[in-house]
Coordinates of C-alpha atoms (C1' of nucleotides) in Angstrom, one line a residue:
Chain A
M16 CA 9.4 -9.8 -33.9
R17 CA 7.1 -12.8 -34.2
E18 CA 8.6 -16.3 -34.4
P19 CA 6.8 -19.1 -36.0
F20 CA 5.1 -21.2 -33.3
D21 CA 7.0 -24.4 -33.4
I22 CA 4.8 -26.6 -31.2
K23 CA 7.3 -29.3 -30.5
S24 CA 10.2 -27.2 -29.3
T25 CA 8.0 -24.8 -27.4
V26 CA 6.4 -27.5 -25.4
A27 CA 9.8 -28.9 -24.6
E28 CA 10.9 -25.5 -23.5
L29 CA 7.9 -25.0 -21.3
K30 CA 8.5 -28.3 -19.5
N31 CA 11.6 -26.9 -18.0
F32 CA 9.5 -24.6 -15.9
T33 CA 7.8 -25.7 -12.7
F34 CA 4.6 -24.4 -14.0
F35 CA 4.2 -27.1 -16.6
S36 CA 6.6 -29.8 -15.4
N37 CA 3.7 -31.9 -14.2
L38 CA 1.5 -31.6 -17.3
E39 CA 1.1 -33.7 -20.3
D40 CA 1.9 -32.4 -23.7
K41 CA -1.7 -32.4 -24.7
A42 CA -2.7 -30.3 -21.7
I43 CA 0.1 -27.8 -22.4
L44 CA -1.0 -27.4 -26.0
E45 CA -4.5 -26.6 -24.8
L46 CA -3.2 -24.0 -22.4
C47 CA -1.3 -22.4 -25.3
T48 CA -4.3 -22.1 -27.7
G49 CA -3.8 -19.1 -29.9
S50 CA -0.4 -18.3 -28.6
S51 CA 2.7 -17.0 -30.4
V52 CA 6.3 -16.5 -29.5
I53 CA 7.5 -12.9 -29.5
V54 CA 11.1 -12.1 -29.9
S55 CA 12.0 -8.7 -28.4
K56 CA 15.1 -6.7 -29.1
H57 CA 16.9 -4.8 -26.3
K58 CA 14.5 -2.2 -25.0
G59 CA 11.6 -3.6 -26.9
R60 CA 8.3 -3.0 -25.2
L61 CA 5.9 -5.9 -24.7
Y62 CA 3.2 -3.6 -23.5
H63 CA 2.6 -0.3 -21.8
F64 CA 1.2 0.7 -18.4
G65 CA -2.5 1.4 -18.8
D66 CA -3.0 -0.4 -22.1
K67 CA -5.9 -2.7 -22.5
A68 CA -4.7 -6.1 -21.5
D69 CA -5.8 -8.7 -24.0
A70 CA -3.0 -11.1 -23.5
F71 CA -0.6 -12.5 -20.8
G72 CA 2.3 -14.8 -21.1
I73 CA 5.5 -16.4 -20.0
V74 CA 9.1 -15.3 -20.2
L75 CA 11.0 -17.9 -22.2
S76 CA 14.5 -16.4 -22.3
G77 CA 16.3 -13.2 -21.5
A78 CA 14.5 -10.8 -19.1
Y79 CA 11.9 -8.1 -19.0
K80 CA 11.6 -5.3 -16.5
L81 CA 8.2 -4.3 -15.2
S82 CA 7.9 -0.6 -14.5
R83 CA 5.5 2.2 -14.0
P84 CA 5.9 5.9 -14.8
T85 CA 6.2 8.2 -11.7
P86 CA 4.6 11.7 -11.4
N87 CA 8.1 13.1 -12.2
G88 CA 8.2 11.5 -15.5
E89 CA 10.8 9.0 -14.3
D90 CA 10.2 5.2 -14.3
S91 CA 9.9 3.1 -11.3
V92 CA 11.0 -0.5 -11.8
L93 CA 8.9 -2.9 -9.9
Y94 CA 10.2 -6.3 -10.9
F95 CA 12.8 -8.0 -13.0
S96 CA 11.2 -11.0 -14.6
T97 CA 13.3 -14.0 -15.7
P98 CA 12.6 -17.1 -17.7
G99 CA 9.6 -19.1 -16.3
D100 CA 7.9 -16.0 -14.8
V101 CA 4.3 -15.5 -15.7
I102 CA 3.4 -12.0 -16.5
A103 CA 0.0 -10.3 -16.2
A104 CA -1.9 -13.5 -15.6
F105 CA -3.4 -12.3 -12.4
I106 CA -5.4 -9.5 -14.0
M107 CA -6.9 -11.6 -16.8
N108 CA -10.1 -12.4 -15.0
R109 CA -11.1 -8.8 -14.5
P110 CA -13.9 -7.4 -16.6
T111 CA -11.8 -5.2 -18.8
P112 CA -8.2 -5.5 -17.6
A113 CA -5.5 -2.8 -18.2
Y114 CA -1.8 -3.6 -17.8
P115 CA -0.7 -2.4 -14.3
V116 CA 2.9 -2.1 -15.5
S117 CA 4.9 -1.7 -18.6
A118 CA 7.1 -4.6 -19.7
T119 CA 10.4 -3.8 -21.5
A120 CA 13.0 -6.3 -22.7
M121 CA 16.5 -6.2 -21.2
G122 CA 18.7 -7.6 -24.0
T123 CA 17.2 -9.8 -26.6
S124 CA 14.4 -11.8 -25.0
R125 CA 11.7 -14.2 -25.9
F126 CA 8.1 -14.3 -24.7
L127 CA 5.3 -16.7 -25.1
Q128 CA 2.2 -14.6 -25.6
I129 CA -1.2 -16.2 -24.7
P130 CA -4.6 -14.6 -25.5
R131 CA -6.8 -13.6 -22.6
Q132 CA -9.6 -15.8 -23.9
T133 CA -7.4 -18.8 -23.5
Y134 CA -6.9 -17.9 -19.9
L135 CA -10.6 -17.6 -19.4
D136 CA -11.3 -20.8 -21.2
Y137 CA -8.6 -23.1 -20.0
W138 CA -6.6 -21.6 -17.2
S139 CA -9.1 -20.2 -14.9
A140 CA -10.9 -23.5 -14.3
N141 CA -7.7 -25.4 -13.3
P142 CA -7.0 -25.2 -9.6
N143 CA -3.4 -26.4 -9.9
L144 CA -2.6 -23.7 -12.4
L145 CA -4.3 -21.0 -10.2
L146 CA -2.3 -22.1 -7.3
E147 CA 0.9 -21.8 -9.3
I148 CA -0.1 -18.3 -10.3
Q149 CA -0.9 -17.5 -6.7
K150 CA 2.4 -18.8 -5.7
S151 CA 4.4 -16.6 -8.0
L152 CA 2.2 -13.7 -7.2
S153 CA 2.6 -14.1 -3.5
S154 CA 6.4 -14.4 -3.7
R155 CA 6.5 -11.2 -5.8
M156 CA 4.3 -9.5 -3.2
I157 CA 6.5 -10.6 -0.4
Q158 CA 9.5 -9.3 -2.2
L159 CA 7.8 -5.9 -2.7
Q160 CA 7.0 -5.9 1.0
T161 CA 10.5 -6.7 2.0
Q162 CA 11.8 -3.9 -0.2
K163 CA 9.3 -1.5 1.3
S164 CA 10.4 -2.3 4.8
L165 CA 13.9 -1.5 3.8
S166 CA 13.0 1.8 2.2
S167 CA 14.1 3.9 5.1
T168 CA 17.6 2.3 5.4
A169 CA 20.7 3.7 3.8
I170 CA 21.1 3.4 0.1
P171 CA 24.2 1.2 0.2
Q172 CA 22.3 -1.5 2.1
R173 CA 19.5 -1.4 -0.4
V174 CA 21.7 -1.8 -3.4
A175 CA 23.5 -4.6 -1.7
H176 CA 20.2 -6.2 -0.9
L177 CA 19.0 -6.0 -4.4
L178 CA 22.2 -7.5 -5.9
M179 CA 22.0 -10.4 -3.4
E180 CA 18.4 -10.9 -4.3
L181 CA 18.9 -10.9 -8.0
S182 CA 22.1 -13.0 -8.0
G183 CA 20.3 -15.4 -5.7
K184 CA 17.8 -16.3 -8.3
N185 CA 20.1 -18.8 -10.0
A186 CA 21.9 -19.4 -6.7
S187 CA 24.2 -22.1 -8.0
R188 CA 25.5 -22.8 -4.5
N189 CA 27.3 -21.1 -1.7
L190 CA 30.1 -20.1 -3.9
A191 CA 32.1 -17.1 -3.0
V192 CA 31.3 -15.7 -6.4
R193 CA 27.8 -15.1 -7.8
E194 CA 26.5 -13.3 -10.8
V195 CA 23.4 -11.3 -11.5
P196 CA 21.8 -13.2 -14.4
I197 CA 20.4 -10.1 -16.0
P198 CA 22.1 -7.3 -17.9
L199 CA 21.6 -4.4 -15.5
T200 CA 22.5 -0.8 -15.9
R201 CA 23.0 1.5 -12.9
Q202 CA 20.1 3.5 -14.2
E203 CA 17.9 0.4 -13.8
I204 CA 19.1 -0.2 -10.3
S205 CA 18.3 3.3 -9.4
D206 CA 14.9 3.1 -11.0
S207 CA 14.3 0.0 -9.0
L208 CA 15.2 1.6 -5.7
D209 CA 13.8 5.0 -6.6
V210 CA 17.0 6.8 -5.9
A211 CA 19.3 9.0 -8.0
V212 CA 21.6 7.3 -10.6
E213 CA 24.6 9.1 -9.3
S214 CA 24.2 7.7 -5.8
V215 CA 24.2 4.1 -7.2
I216 CA 27.2 4.9 -9.4
R217 CA 29.2 6.3 -6.5
I218 CA 28.4 3.3 -4.3
M219 CA 29.1 0.7 -6.9
S220 CA 32.3 2.2 -8.2
H221 CA 33.5 2.3 -4.7
W222 CA 32.7 -1.4 -4.3
S223 CA 34.5 -2.1 -7.6
K224 CA 37.7 -0.5 -6.3
A225 CA 37.3 -2.4 -3.1
G226 CA 37.1 -5.7 -5.0
I227 CA 33.6 -6.5 -3.8
I228 CA 32.0 -6.6 -7.2
S229 CA 33.2 -6.4 -10.8
S230 CA 31.1 -5.4 -13.8
T231 CA 32.5 -6.7 -17.0
D232 CA 30.4 -6.4 -20.1
S233 CA 27.1 -5.2 -18.5
F234 CA 26.8 -8.2 -16.2
I235 CA 27.5 -7.7 -12.5
R236 CA 29.5 -10.2 -10.6
I237 CA 29.8 -10.4 -6.9
T238 CA 33.3 -11.3 -6.0
D239 CA 33.2 -10.9 -2.2
L240 CA 29.9 -12.3 -1.1
K241 CA 30.7 -12.2 2.6
K242 CA 31.5 -8.5 2.5
L243 CA 28.4 -7.7 0.5
T244 CA 26.2 -9.6 2.9
E245 CA 27.7 -7.7 5.7
I246 CA 26.9 -4.4 4.0
A247 CA 23.3 -5.6 3.3
N248 CA 22.7 -6.4 6.9
D249 CA 24.6 -3.5 8.4
D250 CA 22.2 -1.5 10.6
T251 CA 24.6 1.3 11.5
Chain B
M9 CA -10.9 -13.4 23.2
R10 CA -12.7 -16.3 21.6
E11 CA -16.4 -15.9 20.8
P12 CA -18.7 -18.9 20.6
F13 CA -19.1 -19.8 17.0
D14 CA -22.7 -19.0 16.3
I15 CA -23.2 -20.7 13.0
K16 CA -26.3 -18.9 11.9
S17 CA -25.3 -15.3 12.6
T18 CA -21.8 -15.9 11.2
V19 CA -23.0 -17.3 7.9
A20 CA -25.4 -14.3 7.6
E21 CA -22.4 -12.0 8.3
L22 CA -20.3 -13.6 5.7
K23 CA -22.9 -13.3 3.0
N24 CA -22.4 -9.5 3.1
F25 CA -19.0 -10.0 1.6
T26 CA -18.5 -10.5 -2.1
F27 CA -16.4 -13.5 -1.4
F28 CA -19.4 -15.5 -0.2
S29 CA -22.4 -13.7 -1.7
N30 CA -22.8 -16.4 -4.4
L31 CA -22.5 -19.4 -2.2
E32 CA -25.1 -21.5 -0.5
D33 CA -25.2 -21.8 3.3
K34 CA -24.1 -25.4 3.1
A35 CA -21.0 -24.5 1.1
I36 CA -20.1 -21.7 3.4
L37 CA -20.3 -24.0 6.4
E38 CA -17.9 -26.4 4.8
L39 CA -15.5 -23.6 4.1
C40 CA -15.6 -22.7 7.7
T41 CA -14.8 -26.1 9.1
G42 CA -13.0 -25.8 12.4
S43 CA -13.2 -22.1 12.4
S44 CA -13.7 -19.7 15.4
V45 CA -14.4 -16.1 15.8
I46 CA -11.7 -14.1 17.5
V47 CA -12.4 -10.8 19.2
S48 CA -9.4 -8.6 19.4
K49 CA -8.9 -5.6 21.7
H50 CA -7.2 -2.5 20.5
K51 CA -3.6 -3.4 19.7
G52 CA -4.3 -7.1 20.1
R53 CA -2.0 -9.1 17.9
L54 CA -3.6 -11.8 15.7
Y55 CA -0.2 -13.1 14.7
H56 CA 3.5 -12.2 14.4
F57 CA 5.8 -11.8 11.4
G58 CA 7.7 -15.0 11.1
D59 CA 5.4 -17.3 13.1
K60 CA 4.4 -20.6 11.7
A61 CA 1.2 -20.0 9.8
D62 CA -1.4 -22.6 10.7
A63 CA -4.5 -20.5 10.1
F64 CA -5.8 -17.8 7.9
G65 CA -9.1 -15.9 8.0
I66 CA -11.4 -13.0 7.3
V67 CA -11.8 -9.7 8.9
L68 CA -15.4 -9.4 10.2
S69 CA -15.4 -6.0 11.8
G70 CA -13.0 -3.3 12.8
A71 CA -9.6 -3.3 11.2
Y72 CA -6.2 -4.9 11.4
K73 CA -2.9 -3.4 10.3
L74 CA -0.5 -5.7 8.6
S75 CA 3.1 -4.7 9.3
R76 CA 6.7 -5.9 9.3
P77 CA 9.6 -5.0 11.5
T78 CA 12.3 -2.9 9.9
P79 CA 16.1 -3.3 10.5
N80 CA 15.9 -0.1 12.7
G81 CA 13.4 -1.8 15.0
E82 CA 10.6 0.3 13.7
D83 CA 7.5 -1.1 12.1
S84 CA 6.5 -0.7 8.5
V85 CA 2.8 -0.9 7.9
L86 CA 2.0 -2.6 4.6
Y87 CA -1.7 -2.7 4.5
F88 CA -4.8 -1.7 6.4
S89 CA -7.3 -4.5 6.2
T90 CA -11.0 -3.8 6.6
P91 CA -14.1 -6.1 6.9
G92 CA -14.3 -8.6 4.1
D93 CA -10.6 -8.8 3.6
V94 CA -9.0 -12.2 3.6
I95 CA -5.7 -12.4 5.4
A96 CA -2.9 -14.9 4.9
A97 CA -4.9 -17.1 2.5
F98 CA -2.3 -16.9 -0.2
I99 CA 0.5 -18.6 1.7
M100 CA -1.6 -21.5 2.9
N101 CA -0.6 -23.8 0.1
R102 CA 3.1 -23.5 0.8
P103 CA 4.8 -26.5 2.5
T104 CA 5.4 -24.9 5.9
P105 CA 4.1 -21.4 5.7
A106 CA 5.2 -18.6 8.0
Y107 CA 3.3 -15.3 8.3
P108 CA 4.9 -12.7 6.1
V109 CA 3.5 -9.9 8.2
S110 CA 2.2 -9.2 11.7
A111 CA -1.5 -8.4 12.1
T112 CA -2.6 -6.0 14.9
A113 CA -6.1 -4.8 15.7
M114 CA -6.9 -1.2 15.4
G115 CA -9.7 -0.7 17.9
T116 CA -11.9 -3.6 18.9
S117 CA -12.1 -5.9 16.0
R118 CA -13.4 -9.4 15.1
F119 CA -11.8 -12.0 12.9
L120 CA -13.0 -15.3 11.6
Q121 CA -10.1 -17.7 12.0
I122 CA -10.0 -20.7 9.7
P123 CA -7.5 -23.6 10.0
R124 CA -4.9 -24.2 7.3
Q125 CA -6.2 -27.7 6.8
T126 CA -9.6 -26.4 5.9
Y127 CA -7.9 -24.3 3.2
L128 CA -6.1 -27.3 1.8
D129 CA -9.2 -29.5 2.0
Y130 CA -12.0 -27.2 0.8
W131 CA -10.6 -23.9 -0.5
S132 CA -7.8 -24.9 -2.8
A133 CA -9.9 -27.1 -5.0
N134 CA -12.5 -24.4 -5.7
P135 CA -11.5 -22.2 -8.7
N136 CA -14.0 -19.5 -8.0
L137 CA -12.6 -19.1 -4.5
L138 CA -9.1 -19.1 -5.8
L139 CA -10.0 -16.4 -8.3
E140 CA -11.5 -14.3 -5.5
I141 CA -8.3 -14.6 -3.5
Q142 CA -6.3 -13.8 -6.6
K143 CA -8.4 -10.7 -7.1
S144 CA -7.9 -9.4 -3.6
L145 CA -4.2 -10.3 -3.8
S146 CA -3.7 -8.5 -7.1
S147 CA -5.5 -5.4 -6.0
R148 CA -3.3 -5.3 -2.9
M149 CA -0.3 -5.7 -5.1
I150 CA -1.3 -2.9 -7.4
Q151 CA -1.8 -0.7 -4.4
L152 CA 1.7 -1.5 -3.2
Q153 CA 3.1 -0.8 -6.6
T154 CA 1.3 2.5 -6.8
Q155 CA 2.7 3.5 -3.4
K156 CA 6.2 2.5 -4.5
S157 CA 6.0 4.6 -7.6
L158 CA 5.1 7.6 -5.4
S159 CA 8.0 7.0 -3.0
S160 CA 10.2 9.7 -4.4
T161 CA 7.6 12.4 -4.4
A162 CA 7.2 14.9 -1.5
I163 CA 5.7 13.7 1.7
P164 CA 2.6 15.9 1.7
Q165 CA 1.5 14.3 -1.6
R166 CA 2.0 10.9 -0.2
V167 CA 0.0 11.6 2.9
A168 CA -2.8 13.1 0.8
H169 CA -2.7 10.1 -1.4
L170 CA -3.0 7.7 1.5
L171 CA -5.9 9.5 3.0
M172 CA -7.7 9.6 -0.3
E173 CA -7.1 5.9 -0.8
L174 CA -8.3 4.9 2.7
S175 CA -11.3 7.2 2.7
G176 CA -12.2 6.0 -0.8
K177 CA -12.8 2.4 0.5
N178 CA -16.2 3.2 1.6
A179 CA -16.5 6.0 -1.0
S180 CA -20.2 6.7 -0.4
R181 CA -20.3 9.1 -3.3
N182 CA -18.7 12.3 -4.6
L183 CA -19.6 14.1 -1.4
A184 CA -17.4 17.0 -0.5
V185 CA -16.8 15.3 2.8
R186 CA -15.3 11.9 3.3
E187 CA -14.1 10.0 6.3
V188 CA -11.3 7.4 6.9
P189 CA -13.2 4.4 8.2
I190 CA -10.3 3.3 10.5
P191 CA -9.0 4.8 13.7
L192 CA -5.6 6.0 12.5
T193 CA -2.8 7.7 14.5
R194 CA -0.2 9.9 12.9
Q195 CA 2.3 7.2 14.0
E196 CA 0.5 4.6 11.9
I197 CA 0.4 6.9 8.9
S198 CA 4.1 7.5 9.2
D199 CA 4.7 3.8 9.6
S200 CA 2.8 3.2 6.5
L201 CA 4.7 5.8 4.5
D202 CA 8.0 5.0 6.2
V203 CA 8.6 8.6 7.2
A204 CA 9.1 10.4 10.5
V205 CA 6.0 11.0 12.7
E206 CA 6.9 14.6 13.2
S207 CA 6.7 15.2 9.4
V208 CA 3.2 13.8 9.3
I209 CA 2.2 15.8 12.3
R210 CA 3.5 19.0 10.8
I211 CA 1.7 18.4 7.5
M212 CA -1.6 17.4 9.0
S213 CA -1.8 20.0 11.7
H214 CA -1.2 22.5 8.9
W215 CA -4.1 21.0 7.0
S216 CA -6.3 21.1 10.0
K217 CA -5.7 24.8 10.4
A218 CA -6.4 25.3 6.7
G219 CA -9.7 23.5 7.1
I220 CA -8.8 20.7 4.7
I221 CA -9.2 17.9 7.3
S222 CA -10.4 17.6 10.8
S223 CA -9.6 14.9 13.3
T224 CA -12.2 14.6 15.9
D225 CA -12.0 11.5 18.2
S226 CA -9.2 9.5 16.4
F227 CA -11.1 9.4 13.1
I228 CA -10.0 11.6 10.3
R229 CA -12.4 13.5 8.2
I230 CA -11.7 15.1 4.8
T231 CA -13.5 18.4 4.7
D232 CA -12.1 19.8 1.5
L233 CA -11.8 17.0 -0.9
K234 CA -11.0 19.1 -3.9
K235 CA -8.1 20.8 -2.2
L236 CA -6.7 17.5 -0.9
T237 CA -6.9 15.9 -4.4
E238 CA -5.0 18.9 -5.7
I239 CA -2.3 18.3 -3.2
A240 CA -2.2 14.6 -4.0
N241 CA -1.6 15.3 -7.7
D242 CA 0.6 18.3 -7.3
D243 CA 3.8 17.6 -9.2
T244 CA 5.6 20.7 -8.3
Chain C
dC14 C1' -2.1 10.7 40.9
dG15 C1' 1.7 9.1 38.4
dC16 C1' 2.2 6.9 33.9
dT17 C1' 1.9 6.0 29.3
dC18 C1' 0.4 7.5 24.8
dG19 C1' -0.7 10.7 21.2
dG20 C1' 0.1 15.1 19.6
dT21 C1' 2.9 19.4 19.0
dT22 C1' 6.8 22.6 18.1
dG23 C1' 11.4 24.3 17.3
dA24 C1' 16.5 23.8 16.4
dT25 C1' 20.2 21.3 14.1
dG26 C1' 22.6 18.5 10.8
dC27 C1' 23.3 15.2 7.4
dA28 C1' 22.3 12.0 3.5
dC29 C1' 20.9 12.5 -0.6
dA30 C1' 19.1 14.8 -4.9
dT31 C1' 20.3 18.1 -8.2
dC32 C1' 23.0 20.4 -11.4
dA33 C1' 26.9 20.5 -14.4
dA34 C1' 30.5 18.8 -17.4
dA35 C1' 33.0 15.4 -19.7
dG36 C1' 34.7 10.9 -21.8
dG37 C1' 33.8 6.1 -23.8
dC38 C1' 31.0 3.0 -26.3
dT39 C1' 27.4 1.5 -29.8
dG40 C1' 24.6 1.6 -33.3
dT41 C1' 22.8 4.0 -37.3
dG42 C1' 22.5 6.5 -41.5
dG43 C1' 24.7 9.1 -45.0
Chain D
dC12 C1' 33.7 3.9 -43.4
dC13 C1' 33.1 8.0 -40.9
dA14 C1' 30.3 11.1 -38.2
dC15 C1' 26.9 12.0 -35.3
dA16 C1' 23.6 11.0 -31.7
dG17 C1' 22.2 8.7 -27.7
dC18 C1' 23.2 6.1 -23.8
dC19 C1' 26.0 4.7 -19.9
dT20 C1' 29.3 6.0 -16.7
dT21 C1' 32.0 9.1 -13.9
dT22 C1' 33.3 13.0 -10.7
dG23 C1' 32.8 17.2 -8.3
dA24 C1' 30.2 21.2 -6.3
dT25 C1' 26.0 22.8 -4.2
dG26 C1' 21.7 22.9 -1.9
dT27 C1' 17.8 21.2 0.8
dG28 C1' 14.0 18.2 2.5
dC29 C1' 13.5 15.6 6.0
dA30 C1' 15.2 12.8 10.0
dT31 C1' 16.7 13.4 14.5
dC32 C1' 16.9 15.2 19.0
dA33 C1' 14.8 17.5 22.8
dA34 C1' 11.1 19.3 25.4
dC35 C1' 6.4 20.0 26.6
dC36 C1' 1.2 19.4 26.9
dG37 C1' -3.3 17.2 27.6
dA38 C1' -6.0 13.2 28.2
dG39 C1' -7.2 8.7 29.5
dC40 C1' -6.4 5.1 32.8
dG41 C1' -5.2 1.8 36.4

DNA sequence: CGCTCGGTTGATGCACATCAAAGGCTGTGG
DNA sequence: CCACAGCCTTTGATGTGCATCAACCGAGCG
């Protein structure tokens, strides 16, 4: 669960992320005061919706889904966070913060957990860092808004849109074939779009038969990008 | 459309908002370099979705709705901004920002427009200001997330929830009667919840007859707060 | 005085949720 | 190593909440 904090390798790892690429080793170390690396198993929970938030952190590898319980007892997935994403940083400067979402590992994942106090001491006085956080926060916000504006369109469009979005994250190039870099179940897709699992299954198995996507091992590959784009933009 | 920039009265007005309450007059003036006060008529557009964003600003009085066009040609309202709200600040530090939403006045409203350059010069180096922006951004995000997690519940609940939320903004106290401080049409409510106008009308006229709300002049008053809360939390 | 805008009401149909039932796969504990 | 439990996927049958369409009214306004 908790990996020994190997300073050298962690700093090297962090430098891959835009967040830290411009910083010196010394500065990075300061920003990591009191931190530890958490290794999550599949479905391992980092924290719960509503819990007292005394730490934030950065996804190092794997992925975590951020979700909230709905009144029906279901879960609504709000965001899929991938390596380099900063989680919960934006609530650290509240008086007594509570996590606004739950975070659950999707497959084995690693997370650099940083104490809230370190945020207050070292992060919150650094404009560049704050601007970086603002940047990631605002892109997440815009994504949420985009999804909302699609919420009254047909489900196939929304599923297509989500797959495009997720596969675009690591958008290698305009290849005809893309892959979603996260192990996604249909349940998680349906939780993200707030629709029934069966609807998602029907749509996607149809696409599988039509050769538009293929889902080997729990990873989804888009084999006919053109067609999927068409579906995503279809305003019939 | 454009009011003369009366330094003295504007600074006084700004000091009412938490954003500036701790700042000295001189600092406020610097943060307003190149600014002007814009007076919008009902339905006047401050800016469009997709336009090049060369300014941001603060709502001084009235209200503006932030919306995005949907694929069906409808509008999806994402936020109702009230006096003190900062608009579009969080995209100012992007290379060539475009407005992620349109802003439209609801009733006569006033807006302090500040050039992007002023943000880059004076705002982005000030951690306290950045934290304030982050705070408003994050509360808006949490509101969006809450709405999303309600998106699969019945429409009456969602309407009730929205009215509670909006009337709570100026939450005077636990009075039995509250009022939504913005002139809202049913159309705007339906645009905000992404449902059909007729549905909203049916629900609300039912509530009017039941004495739960009353809509004199274009303002909505909640006359039976207890009952409405009940409806909002009803998980039948 | 026509015109646009907000509100209202009823009839109709469809896209989806819901319910039900079953098979494959994985991990876990006896 | 086997058995069981839980999760993911699949498919079909059934129901319904809500969008859609259509028509009408009153009020403000140029």
